[in-house]
CSV table of C-alpha atoms (C1' of nucleotides) in Angstrom, one decimal:
chain,number,residue,atom,x,y,z
A,1453,UNK,CA,-15.6,-3.0,-19.7
A,1454,UNK,CA,-17.0,0.6,-18.5
A,1455,UNK,CA,-14.8,3.4,-16.9
A,1456,UNK,CA,-15.6,1.9,-13.5
A,1457,UNK,CA,-14.9,-1.7,-14.4
A,1458,UNK,CA,-11.3,-0.7,-15.8
A,1459,UNK,CA,-10.5,1.2,-12.7
A,1460,UNK,CA,-11.5,-1.6,-10.5
A,1461,UNK,CA,-9.4,-4.0,-12.7
A,1462,UNK,CA,-6.5,-1.5,-12.6
A,1463,UNK,CA,-6.9,-1.3,-8.8
A,1464,UNK,CA,-7.5,2.3,-9.1
A,1465,UNK,CA,-10.8,2.5,-7.4
A,1466,UNK,CA,-11.2,2.9,-3.4
A,1467,UNK,CA,-14.8,4.8,-3.1
A,1468,UNK,CA,-17.5,6.4,-5.7
A,1469,UNK,CA,-20.0,8.5,-4.3
A,1470,UNK,CA,-22.7,6.9,-6.8
A,1471,UNK,CA,-21.3,4.3,-9.2
A,1472,UNK,CA,-24.6,3.7,-11.3
A,1473,UNK,CA,-25.4,7.6,-11.4
A,1474,UNK,CA,-21.8,8.3,-12.4
A,1475,UNK,CA,-22.0,5.8,-15.2
A,1476,UNK,CA,-25.3,7.3,-16.3
A,1477,UNK,CA,-24.3,10.6,-16.4
A,1478,UNK,CA,-21.1,9.9,-18.5
A,1479,UNK,CA,-23.5,8.0,-20.9
A,1480,UNK,CA,-25.6,11.1,-21.0
A,1481,UNK,CA,-23.1,13.2,-23.0
A,1482,UNK,CA,-19.9,15.1,-22.5
A,1483,UNK,CA,-19.2,16.0,-18.9
A,1484,UNK,CA,-15.9,17.0,-17.2
A,1485,UNK,CA,-14.0,15.8,-14.2
A,1486,UNK,CA,-11.4,17.5,-12.1
A,1487,UNK,CA,-8.4,17.0,-10.3
A,1488,UNK,CA,-7.0,19.6,-8.2
A,1489,UNK,CA,-3.2,20.1,-7.1
A,1490,UNK,CA,-1.8,23.0,-5.0
A,1491,UNK,CA,1.3,24.4,-5.9
A,1492,UNK,CA,3.3,23.3,-3.1
A,1493,UNK,CA,6.6,22.9,-4.9
A,1494,UNK,CA,7.7,23.7,-8.1
A,1495,UNK,CA,7.2,20.5,-9.8
A,1496,UNK,CA,5.0,17.5,-9.4
A,1497,UNK,CA,6.4,14.1,-8.4
A,1498,UNK,CA,5.0,10.5,-9.0
A,1499,UNK,CA,2.6,10.8,-5.9
A,1500,UNK,CA,1.1,13.5,-8.1
A,1501,UNK,CA,0.9,11.4,-11.2
A,1502,UNK,CA,-1.7,9.1,-9.3
A,1503,UNK,CA,-4.8,10.9,-9.7
A,1504,UNK,CA,-3.7,12.1,-12.8
A,1505,UNK,CA,-3.7,8.9,-14.4
A,1506,UNK,CA,-7.1,8.2,-13.6
A,1507,UNK,CA,-8.1,11.6,-15.0
A,1508,UNK,CA,-6.5,10.7,-18.2
A,1509,UNK,CA,-8.2,7.5,-18.3
A,1510,UNK,CA,-11.4,9.7,-17.8
A,1511,UNK,CA,-10.4,11.8,-20.7
A,1512,UNK,CA,-9.6,8.6,-23.0
A,1513,UNK,CA,-13.1,7.4,-22.3
A,1514,UNK,CA,-14.2,10.5,-23.8
A,1515,UNK,CA,-14.5,12.8,-20.8
A,1516,UNK,CA,-13.2,16.4,-20.6
A,1517,UNK,CA,-10.4,16.8,-18.2
A,1518,UNK,CA,-10.0,19.9,-16.1
A,1519,UNK,CA,-7.3,20.4,-13.7
A,1520,UNK,CA,-7.0,23.0,-11.0
A,1521,UNK,CA,-3.9,24.7,-10.1
A,1522,UNK,CA,-4.5,25.9,-6.5
A,1523,UNK,CA,-3.0,29.1,-6.3
A,1524,UNK,CA,-5.7,30.3,-3.7
A,1525,UNK,CA,-6.0,26.9,-1.9
A,1526,UNK,CA,-2.1,26.6,-2.0
A,1527,UNK,CA,-1.9,30.0,-0.3
A,1528,UNK,CA,-4.1,28.5,2.7
A,1529,UNK,CA,-2.8,25.2,3.2
A,1530,UNK,CA,-4.3,21.8,2.8
A,1531,UNK,CA,-4.3,20.4,6.5
A,1532,UNK,CA,-2.2,17.3,6.9
A,1533,UNK,CA,-3.2,14.9,9.7
A,1534,UNK,CA,0.1,15.8,11.6
A,1535,UNK,CA,0.8,19.3,12.0
A,1536,UNK,CA,0.0,22.7,10.6
A,1537,UNK,CA,1.7,23.8,7.5
A,1538,UNK,CA,4.2,26.6,6.9
A,1539,UNK,CA,2.4,29.5,4.5
A,1540,UNK,CA,4.5,29.8,1.3
A,1541,UNK,CA,5.4,33.3,0.0
A,1542,UNK,CA,3.6,34.7,-3.0
A,1543,UNK,CA,6.8,34.8,-5.0
A,1544,UNK,CA,7.1,31.0,-4.3
A,1545,UNK,CA,3.5,30.4,-5.3
A,1546,UNK,CA,4.0,32.1,-8.4
A,1547,UNK,CA,7.0,30.1,-9.2
A,1548,UNK,CA,5.4,26.9,-8.3
A,1549,UNK,CA,2.3,27.7,-10.4
A,1550,UNK,CA,4.2,28.4,-13.4
A,1551,UNK,CA,6.2,25.0,-13.1
A,1552,UNK,CA,3.4,22.8,-12.3
A,1553,UNK,CA,1.0,24.3,-15.1
A,1554,UNK,CA,3.8,23.5,-17.9
A,1555,UNK,CA,3.9,19.8,-16.7
A,1556,UNK,CA,0.0,19.1,-16.6
A,1557,UNK,CA,-0.1,20.8,-19.8
A,1558,UNK,CA,2.5,18.5,-21.3
A,1559,UNK,CA,0.7,15.3,-19.8
A,1560,UNK,CA,-2.6,16.3,-20.9
A,1561,UNK,CA,-2.0,18.0,-24.2
A,1562,UNK,CA,-4.1,21.0,-25.4
A,1563,UNK,CA,-7.4,18.8,-26.6
A,1564,UNK,CA,-10.1,18.9,-24.4
A,1565,UNK,CA,-8.0,19.8,-21.4
A,1566,UNK,CA,-8.8,22.9,-19.0
A,1567,UNK,CA,-6.4,24.1,-16.9
A,1568,UNK,CA,-7.6,26.6,-14.4
A,1569,UNK,CA,-6.2,28.4,-11.4
A,1570,UNK,CA,-8.8,28.7,-8.4
A,1571,UNK,CA,-7.4,32.1,-7.6
A,1572,UNK,CA,-9.3,33.3,-10.2
A,1573,UNK,CA,-12.7,33.0,-8.4
A,1574,UNK,CA,-11.6,32.6,-5.0
A,1575,UNK,CA,-9.2,35.4,-4.9
A,1576,UNK,CA,-12.2,37.9,-5.8
A,1577,UNK,CA,-14.3,36.6,-3.3
A,1578,UNK,CA,-14.7,39.2,-0.2
A,1579,UNK,CA,-15.1,38.1,3.2
A,1580,UNK,CA,-18.6,39.0,3.7
A,1581,UNK,CA,-19.6,37.3,0.5
A,1582,UNK,CA,-17.8,34.1,1.6
A,1583,UNK,CA,-19.5,34.1,5.0
A,1584,UNK,CA,-22.9,34.9,3.4
A,1585,UNK,CA,-22.9,32.8,0.5
A,1586,UNK,CA,-21.1,29.9,1.3
A,1587,UNK,CA,-20.3,29.9,5.0
A,1588,UNK,CA,-24.1,29.6,6.0
A,1589,UNK,CA,-24.1,26.3,4.3
A,1590,UNK,CA,-21.2,24.8,6.0
A,1591,UNK,CA,-22.0,23.0,9.2
A,1592,UNK,CA,-19.3,23.3,11.8
A,1593,UNK,CA,-20.5,20.0,13.4
A,1594,UNK,CA,-20.1,18.2,10.0
A,1595,UNK,CA,-16.9,19.9,9.3
A,1596,UNK,CA,-15.4,18.7,12.5
A,1597,UNK,CA,-16.0,15.1,11.8
A,1598,UNK,CA,-13.9,15.2,9.0
A,1599,UNK,CA,-10.9,12.9,9.1
A,1600,UNK,CA,-8.4,15.2,8.8
A,1601,UNK,CA,-9.7,17.8,11.0
A,1602,UNK,CA,-10.7,15.1,13.6
A,1603,UNK,CA,-7.3,13.9,13.6
A,1604,UNK,CA,-5.8,17.6,14.2
A,1605,UNK,CA,-8.4,18.3,17.4
A,1606,UNK,CA,-6.0,16.9,19.8
A,1607,UNK,CA,-2.5,18.7,18.2
A,1608,UNK,CA,-4.3,21.8,17.0
A,1609,UNK,CA,-5.5,23.2,13.7
A,1610,UNK,CA,-5.6,26.9,12.8
A,1611,UNK,CA,-9.2,28.5,11.6
A,1612,UNK,CA,-7.1,28.9,8.2
A,1613,UNK,CA,-6.6,25.3,7.5
A,1614,UNK,CA,-10.0,24.4,9.0
A,1615,UNK,CA,-11.5,26.4,6.1
A,1616,UNK,CA,-9.4,24.8,3.6
A,1617,UNK,CA,-12.6,22.2,2.9
A,1618,UNK,CA,-14.9,25.0,2.1
A,1619,UNK,CA,-12.7,26.3,-0.6
A,1620,UNK,CA,-12.2,23.1,-2.1
A,1621,UNK,CA,-16.0,22.6,-2.0
A,1622,UNK,CA,-16.6,26.2,-3.8
A,1623,UNK,CA,-14.0,25.0,-6.2
A,1624,UNK,CA,-16.0,22.0,-7.2
A,1625,UNK,CA,-19.2,24.1,-7.4
A,1626,UNK,CA,-17.3,26.7,-9.7
A,1627,UNK,CA,-16.3,24.1,-12.2
A,1628,UNK,CA,-19.8,22.4,-12.0
A,1629,UNK,CA,-21.3,25.6,-13.1
A,1630,UNK,CA,-18.9,27.0,-15.5
A,1631,UNK,CA,-17.2,23.6,-17.0
A,1632,UNK,CA,-19.8,21.0,-16.6
A,1633,UNK,CA,-17.5,19.0,-14.3
A,1634,UNK,CA,-19.8,16.6,-12.4
A,1635,UNK,CA,-17.1,14.5,-10.8
A,1636,UNK,CA,-13.9,15.3,-8.6
A,1637,UNK,CA,-11.1,12.8,-8.5
A,1638,UNK,CA,-8.7,12.4,-5.7
A,1639,UNK,CA,-6.6,10.3,-3.2
A,1640,UNK,CA,-8.2,8.5,-0.5
A,1641,UNK,CA,-7.6,11.4,1.9
A,1642,UNK,CA,-9.5,13.8,0.0
A,1643,UNK,CA,-12.8,11.9,0.3
A,1644,UNK,CA,-14.2,14.4,3.2
A,1645,UNK,CA,-13.0,17.3,1.1
A,1646,UNK,CA,-14.8,15.8,-2.0
A,1647,UNK,CA,-18.2,15.2,-0.3
A,1648,UNK,CA,-17.8,18.8,1.3
A,1649,UNK,CA,-18.0,19.9,-2.4
A,1650,UNK,CA,-21.0,17.7,-3.3
A,1651,UNK,CA,-23.1,18.7,-0.5
A,1652,UNK,CA,-22.2,22.5,-1.3
A,1653,UNK,CA,-23.5,21.8,-4.9
A,1654,UNK,CA,-26.5,20.2,-3.4
A,1655,UNK,CA,-27.2,23.1,-1.3
A,1656,UNK,CA,-26.7,25.4,-4.1
A,1657,UNK,CA,-28.0,23.7,-7.1
A,1658,UNK,CA,-30.7,21.3,-5.5
A,1659,UNK,CA,-30.4,17.9,-4.8
A,1660,UNK,CA,-31.2,16.7,-8.4
A,1661,UNK,CA,-27.7,18.2,-9.4
A,1662,UNK,CA,-25.4,15.6,-10.5
A,1663,UNK,CA,-22.1,15.6,-8.7
A,1664,UNK,CA,-19.9,12.7,-8.0
A,1665,UNK,CA,-16.5,11.8,-6.0
A,1666,UNK,CA,-14.2,9.2,-7.0
A,1667,UNK,CA,-11.2,8.1,-4.7
A,1668,UNK,CA,-7.9,6.3,-5.5
A,1669,UNK,CA,-6.7,3.7,-2.9
A,1670,UNK,CA,-3.5,4.8,-1.2
A,1671,UNK,CA,-0.5,3.3,-3.7
A,1672,UNK,CA,1.9,1.1,-1.4
A,1673,UNK,CA,4.5,-1.5,-2.6
A,1674,UNK,CA,4.6,-5.1,-1.7
A,1675,UNK,CA,6.5,-4.2,1.5
A,1676,UNK,CA,3.8,-1.9,2.6
A,1677,UNK,CA,5.9,1.4,1.9
A,1678,UNK,CA,4.4,4.1,0.5
A,1679,UNK,CA,5.0,4.2,-3.2
A,1680,UNK,CA,7.0,6.8,-5.1
A,1681,UNK,CA,10.5,7.3,-3.7
A,1682,UNK,CA,13.9,6.4,-4.4
A,1683,UNK,CA,16.5,6.3,-1.7
A,1684,UNK,CA,14.3,8.6,0.3
A,1685,UNK,CA,14.1,11.0,-2.4
A,1686,UNK,CA,11.0,11.8,-4.3
A,1687,UNK,CA,10.8,11.0,-7.9
A,1688,UNK,CA,10.0,14.3,-9.6
A,1689,UNK,CA,8.4,14.8,-12.9
A,1690,UNK,CA,10.8,17.8,-13.8
A,1691,UNK,CA,13.6,16.5,-15.7
A,1692,UNK,CA,15.8,19.0,-14.0
A,1693,UNK,CA,15.1,17.6,-10.8
A,1694,UNK,CA,15.0,14.0,-11.6
A,1695,UNK,CA,16.8,12.7,-14.7
A,1696,UNK,CA,14.7,11.0,-17.3
A,1697,UNK,CA,17.6,8.3,-16.7
A,1698,UNK,CA,17.1,8.0,-13.1
A,1699,UNK,CA,13.1,8.2,-13.9
A,1700,UNK,CA,13.5,5.2,-16.5
A,1701,UNK,CA,15.8,3.4,-14.1
A,1702,UNK,CA,13.2,3.7,-10.9
A,1703,UNK,CA,10.5,1.8,-12.8
A,1704,UNK,CA,12.9,-0.8,-14.4
A,1705,UNK,CA,14.0,-1.6,-10.9
A,1706,UNK,CA,10.5,-2.4,-9.8
A,1707,UNK,CA,10.2,-5.3,-7.6
A,1708,UNK,CA,8.3,-8.8,-9.5
A,1709,UNK,CA,5.8,-8.4,-6.9
A,1710,UNK,CA,4.8,-4.9,-7.6
A,1711,UNK,CA,5.5,-4.9,-11.4
A,1712,UNK,CA,2.0,-5.9,-12.5
A,1713,UNK,CA,0.2,-3.7,-10.4
A,1714,UNK,CA,2.1,-0.7,-11.6
A,1715,UNK,CA,1.8,-1.9,-15.4
A,1716,UNK,CA,-2.1,-1.8,-14.7
A,1717,UNK,CA,-2.1,1.6,-12.9
A,1718,UNK,CA,0.4,3.7,-14.4
A,1719,UNK,CA,0.3,2.9,-18.2
A,1720,UNK,CA,-2.1,2.6,-21.0
A,1721,UNK,CA,-1.6,-1.1,-22.0
A,1722,UNK,CA,-4.4,-3.2,-22.6
A,1723,UNK,CA,-5.6,-6.2,-20.4
A,1724,UNK,CA,-4.3,-8.7,-22.9
A,1725,UNK,CA,-0.9,-7.1,-23.2
A,1726,UNK,CA,-0.5,-6.9,-19.3
A,1727,UNK,CA,-1.4,-10.5,-18.8
A,1728,UNK,CA,0.8,-11.3,-21.5
A,1729,UNK,CA,3.8,-9.5,-19.5
A,1730,UNK,CA,2.7,-11.1,-16.3
A,1731,UNK,CA,3.2,-14.7,-18.0
A,1732,UNK,CA,6.6,-13.6,-18.7
A,1733,UNK,CA,7.4,-12.8,-15.3
A,1734,UNK,CA,6.4,-16.5,-14.2
A,1735,UNK,CA,8.4,-17.9,-17.4
A,1736,UNK,CA,11.5,-15.9,-17.2
A,1737,UNK,CA,11.6,-13.4,-14.4
A,1738,UNK,CA,15.3,-12.7,-15.2
A,1739,UNK,CA,14.6,-11.1,-18.4
A,1740,UNK,CA,12.5,-8.5,-16.5
A,1741,UNK,CA,10.3,-7.9,-19.6
A,1742,UNK,CA,7.7,-6.5,-17.6
A,1743,UNK,CA,9.7,-4.2,-15.6
A,1744,UNK,CA,11.4,-2.8,-19.2
A,1745,UNK,CA,8.0,-2.3,-20.5
A,1746,UNK,CA,6.8,-0.4,-17.6
A,1747,UNK,CA,9.9,1.9,-17.7
A,1748,UNK,CA,9.5,2.4,-21.4
A,1749,UNK,CA,5.8,3.2,-21.1
A,1750,UNK,CA,5.8,5.6,-18.2
A,1751,UNK,CA,8.7,7.3,-19.0
A,1752,UNK,CA,7.3,7.9,-22.7
A,1753,UNK,CA,4.2,9.3,-21.0
A,1754,UNK,CA,6.0,11.8,-18.7
A,1755,UNK,CA,9.2,12.6,-20.9
A,1756,UNK,CA,8.5,11.6,-24.5
A,1757,UNK,CA,9.9,8.9,-26.7
A,1758,UNK,CA,13.2,10.4,-26.9
A,1759,UNK,CA,13.9,10.5,-23.5
A,1760,UNK,CA,12.9,6.8,-23.3
A,1761,UNK,CA,15.6,6.4,-26.1
A,1762,UNK,CA,18.2,8.4,-24.3
A,1763,UNK,CA,17.7,6.7,-21.1
A,1764,UNK,CA,17.9,3.2,-22.6
A,1765,UNK,CA,21.1,4.2,-24.5
A,1766,UNK,CA,22.7,5.5,-21.3
A,1767,UNK,CA,21.6,2.5,-19.4
A,1768,UNK,CA,23.3,0.5,-22.0
A,1769,UNK,CA,26.6,2.2,-21.8
A,1770,UNK,CA,26.6,2.2,-17.9
A,1771,UNK,CA,25.5,-1.4,-17.3
A,1772,UNK,CA,27.6,-3.2,-20.2
A,1773,UNK,CA,30.0,-0.8,-22.1
A,1774,UNK,CA,33.4,0.1,-21.2
A,1775,UNK,CA,33.2,3.7,-20.3
A,1776,UNK,CA,37.1,4.3,-20.5
A,1777,UNK,CA,36.8,4.1,-24.3
A,1778,UNK,CA,34.0,6.3,-24.8
A,1779,UNK,CA,34.8,9.8,-26.8
A,1780,UNK,CA,34.1,13.1,-24.8
A,1781,UNK,CA,31.4,13.8,-27.1
A,1782,UNK,CA,29.6,10.3,-26.4
A,1783,UNK,CA,30.4,11.0,-22.6
A,1784,UNK,CA,28.5,14.5,-23.1
A,1785,UNK,CA,25.6,13.1,-24.9
A,1786,UNK,CA,25.0,10.1,-22.7
A,1787,UNK,CA,25.9,11.5,-19.4
A,1788,UNK,CA,23.7,14.6,-19.7
A,1789,UNK,CA,21.3,13.0,-17.0
A,1790,UNK,CA,23.5,12.3,-14.4
A,1791,UNK,CA,24.3,14.6,-11.4
A,1792,UNK,CA,27.0,16.7,-12.1
A,1793,UNK,CA,29.5,18.9,-10.5
A,1794,UNK,CA,32.3,21.4,-11.6
A,1795,UNK,CA,36.0,20.5,-11.2
A,1796,UNK,CA,39.2,22.7,-12.2
A,1797,UNK,CA,41.9,21.2,-14.7
A,1798,UNK,CA,44.4,20.7,-11.7
A,1799,UNK,CA,45.0,17.1,-10.2
A,1800,UNK,CA,43.7,16.4,-6.9
A,1801,UNK,CA,43.8,13.8,-4.0
A,1802,UNK,CA,40.9,11.2,-4.6
A,1803,UNK,CA,39.6,11.7,-1.1
A,1804,UNK,CA,39.1,15.6,-1.7
A,1805,UNK,CA,37.9,15.2,-5.1
A,1806,UNK,CA,34.9,12.9,-4.2
A,1807,UNK,CA,34.1,15.3,-1.1
A,1808,UNK,CA,34.5,18.5,-3.0
A,1809,UNK,CA,32.5,17.1,-5.8
A,1810,UNK,CA,29.5,16.0,-3.7
A,1811,UNK,CA,29.9,12.5,-4.2
A,1812,UNK,CA,30.5,11.8,-0.7
A,1813,UNK,CA,29.3,13.4,2.4
A,1814,UNK,CA,32.8,13.3,4.5
A,1815,UNK,CA,36.2,12.3,4.1
A,1816,UNK,CA,35.5,9.6,6.4
A,1817,UNK,CA,32.9,8.2,4.1
A,1818,UNK,CA,34.9,8.5,1.2
A,1819,UNK,CA,37.9,6.7,2.9
A,1820,UNK,CA,35.6,3.9,3.3
A,1821,UNK,CA,34.2,3.6,0.1
A,1822,UNK,CA,37.5,3.9,-1.8
A,1823,UNK,CA,38.7,1.1,0.5
A,1824,UNK,CA,35.9,-0.9,-0.1
A,1825,UNK,CA,36.4,-0.8,-3.7
A,1826,UNK,CA,32.8,1.5,-4.3
A,1827,UNK,CA,35.0,3.8,-6.5
A,1828,UNK,CA,35.4,3.5,-10.1
A,1829,UNK,CA,37.0,6.7,-11.7
A,1830,UNK,CA,36.9,6.8,-15.8
A,1831,UNK,CA,35.9,3.0,-15.7
A,1832,UNK,CA,39.2,1.8,-13.3
A,1833,UNK,CA,38.5,0.8,-9.6
A,1834,UNK,CA,40.2,3.2,-7.3
A,1835,UNK,CA,41.0,1.3,-3.9
A,1836,UNK,CA,44.2,3.7,-2.8
A,1837,UNK,CA,42.9,6.6,-0.9
A,1838,UNK,CA,46.3,8.4,-1.9
A,1839,UNK,CA,45.5,8.3,-5.5
A,1840,UNK,CA,45.8,11.4,-7.3
A,1841,UNK,CA,42.9,12.4,-9.6
A,1842,UNK,CA,43.8,14.1,-13.2
A,1843,UNK,CA,41.2,15.6,-15.5
A,1844,UNK,CA,43.4,15.5,-18.0
A,1845,UNK,CA,43.9,11.4,-18.7
A,1846,UNK,CA,40.3,10.9,-20.2
A,1847,UNK,CA,38.0,12.6,-22.6
A,1848,UNK,CA,40.1,15.4,-23.9
A,1849,UNK,CA,40.2,16.6,-20.3
A,1850,UNK,CA,36.6,17.8,-20.2
A,1851,UNK,CA,35.1,15.1,-17.9
A,1852,UNK,CA,35.9,12.8,-15.1
A,1853,UNK,CA,33.4,10.1,-14.6
A,1854,UNK,CA,32.7,8.8,-11.1
A,1855,UNK,CA,31.1,5.9,-10.3
A,1856,UNK,CA,30.0,4.7,-6.8
A,1857,UNK,CA,28.7,1.5,-5.7
A,1858,UNK,CA,27.3,-0.5,-8.7
A,1859,UNK,CA,24.7,2.2,-10.3
A,1860,UNK,CA,25.7,5.5,-9.0
A,1861,UNK,CA,27.3,7.9,-11.3
A,1862,UNK,CA,28.7,11.5,-11.2
A,1863,UNK,CA,30.2,13.5,-13.9
A,1864,UNK,CA,32.9,16.5,-13.2
A,1865,UNK,CA,32.8,19.0,-15.6
A,1866,UNK,CA,36.1,20.8,-16.1
A,1867,UNK,CA,35.6,24.2,-16.3
B,1112,G,C1',-2.9,30.9,35.4
B,1113,G,C1',-2.1,25.9,38.5
B,1114,G,C1',-0.1,20.8,38.2
B,1115,A,C1',2.6,16.6,35.8
B,1116,G,C1',5.6,14.8,32.3
B,1117,U,C1',9.4,15.1,28.5
B,1118,G,C1',13.7,17.1,25.1
B,1119,U,C1',19.6,11.8,23.5
B,1120,A,C1',22.8,10.8,16.9
B,1121,G,C1',18.6,10.8,10.0
B,1122,C,C1',14.1,8.5,12.9
B,1123,G,C1',12.4,5.6,17.3
B,1124,A,C1',14.6,4.5,21.9
B,1125,A,C1',17.8,2.8,26.2
B,1126,G,C1',21.3,5.1,29.3
B,1127,U,C1',19.8,9.8,33.9
B,1128,C,C1',17.8,7.5,40.5
B,1129,U,C1',23.1,4.8,41.6
B,1130,G,C1',28.6,11.0,37.9
B,1131,G,C1',34.2,7.9,35.4
B,1132,C,C1',34.0,1.1,32.3
B,1133,U,C1',29.7,5.9,27.3
B,1134,A,C1',31.3,8.7,21.3
B,1135,A,C1',26.6,7.0,23.8
B,1136,A,C1',23.1,0.0,24.1
B,1137,C,C1',19.2,-1.7,20.6
B,1138,G,C1',16.0,-1.4,16.5
B,1139,C,C1',14.5,1.1,11.9
B,1140,G,C1',16.4,3.8,7.9
B,1141,A,C1',20.8,5.0,4.9
B,1142,C,C1',25.6,3.7,2.8
B,1143,G,C1',29.1,0.1,1.0
B,1144,G,C1',30.3,-5.5,-0.3
B,1145,A,C1',29.2,-10.8,-1.1
B,1146,C,C1',25.2,-12.9,-3.9
B,1147,U,C1',21.6,-12.3,-8.0
B,1148,G,C1',18.3,-10.9,-12.6
B,1149,U,C1',20.6,-3.4,-12.7
B,1150,A,C1',15.4,-7.8,-8.9
B,1151,A,C1',13.6,-9.9,-3.9
B,1152,C,C1',15.7,-12.3,0.0
B,1153,U,C1',19.9,-13.5,2.8
B,1154,C,C1',24.8,-12.5,4.8
B,1155,C,C1',29.0,-9.1,6.2
B,1156,G,C1',30.8,-4.2,7.0
B,1157,U,C1',30.2,1.2,8.2
B,1158,U,C1',26.7,5.0,9.9
B,1159,C,C1',29.5,13.0,14.4
B,1160,C,C1',34.2,15.4,12.4
B,1161,U,C1',39.1,14.1,11.7
B,1162,U,C1',45.7,15.9,9.5
B,1163,C,C1',44.0,9.2,12.6
B,1164,G,C1',47.6,12.6,17.3
B,1165,G,C1',42.8,13.7,18.2
B,1166,G,C1',38.4,17.1,18.4
B,1167,U,C1',33.3,18.4,19.1
B,1168,U,C1',28.5,16.1,21.0
B,1169,C,C1',23.2,14.1,24.5
B,1170,G,C1',17.1,21.2,23.9
B,1171,U,C1',20.1,26.3,25.4
B,1172,A,C1',23.1,28.9,28.8
B,1173,G,C1',25.7,28.9,33.5
B,1174,G,C1',27.2,26.1,38.0
B,1175,U,C1',29.1,21.9,41.3
B,1176,U,C1',33.2,18.0,40.5
B,1177,C,C1',39.7,15.7,39.4
B,1178,G,C1',35.9,13.9,35.8
B,1179,A,C1',28.5,15.5,33.7
B,1180,A,C1',24.0,12.9,28.6
B,1181,U,C1',23.9,11.7,34.3
B,1182,C,C1',24.0,16.3,40.2
B,1183,C,C1',22.4,21.9,40.6
B,1184,U,C1',20.1,26.9,38.8
B,1185,A,C1',18.0,29.7,34.9
B,1186,C,C1',15.7,29.9,30.2
B,1187,C,C1',13.5,27.8,25.6
B,1188,G,C1',10.5,24.0,22.9
B,1189,C,C1',7.1,20.1,23.0
B,1190,U,C1',3.0,16.6,25.2
B,1191,C,C1',-1.2,15.7,29.0
B,1192,C,C1',-4.2,17.3,33.0
B,1193,C,C1',-6.7,21.3,35.8
B,1194,A,C1',-8.8,26.4,35.3
RNA sequence: GGGAGUGUAGCGAAGUCUGGCUAAACGCGACGGACUGUAACUCCGUUCCUUCGGGUUCGUAGGUUCGAAUCCUACCGCUCCCA
């Protein structure tokens, strides 16, 4: 199975500009492919992992992986179909670049990976050079037809965001020139920007220049919802923002209908291995072997094997064990990945305790959950709203372990 | 610049003409519970705050009224059409 066939099998291919040409170029010798990401936040989330998975497969297939951290493009703002973006401050950008660069480095390792910041070349370009060297090669007529731009003509788009596709085109050309990058990979919404870059390369280097684009289908779950959120929150790759335990649980809880799709897409397991897991679902869905394997593989890829072990350990104590008998050392060890809040050693009414700790939004909500038997403190179900919570009764007076609902845990730390 | 709309709880959307029965229908989402496989489906409950007496809400600020999401005035935001 060649690179393209594999992507097709994995459900990772939406469009390619020239399938045969790309395979030929890949066979021809070492070439690079790139994925660009703008530093819009201080961490990547699961949505970002989608193009990176394909880039990683490209790398595994013998190619060179190049990643652009868009310091310059991030300062401009990539147009969304709906409204104008708010500009980020230079401080935010610098902060975000730092976080994202570290994560990408972890995912790709150092071998045969180049991580570059487009501010290195776009930042040096003067306005007149930009207009003479590049602007002349872009037709407004073509630019207006790009999907994102077209959808914004009604509501309005600033000149700044309108220019974004030109910058992305320059990026592609720059990498083509200095890193031997011939392929750009992106989400299906990136098609317009990618083709802009290919056109630019052809204008500057002649039509024989080899440059390709490849897009990935929009990832959705079996109910048609956009993939990658849990309870309305993004799943981040930064362990500080989304604990490895939560990350692991996100994958473990996937629906039977989605799990094979995700195994194909988000793991490096072989066809045979995935087929075997798919059969397992039919034979014994309750065992959830496929989900477990998925959670292990993806967590390992993003956070490492130690994080997988810790997440499984924690899952075990949370879902089967009697947490009341754990020692304070075990609590500190096992619940490090759970949301925590600071408390004082004084005993406190359960309602105030929950609201002050951020477990509940309001006292009304807190009372409702206590009355419904949704709150468990240190392994003991609390149903009386007048209960006093004394941090000194368990775990050497160091912790109070709160469970809300069936699976949500919070840890109060005595200061 | 001229004209026509529109702004309601996390989101969508009724209610406005015909003021009180409206803390505000309904849908989605979210949160709990039952069931289950830490699943899906389904079912039940909750969804502004509260010291459970009440308090504060319908873009903002005033006004009319015993009483305003509903009527009046000004302002602000958004959309469309014309120039």
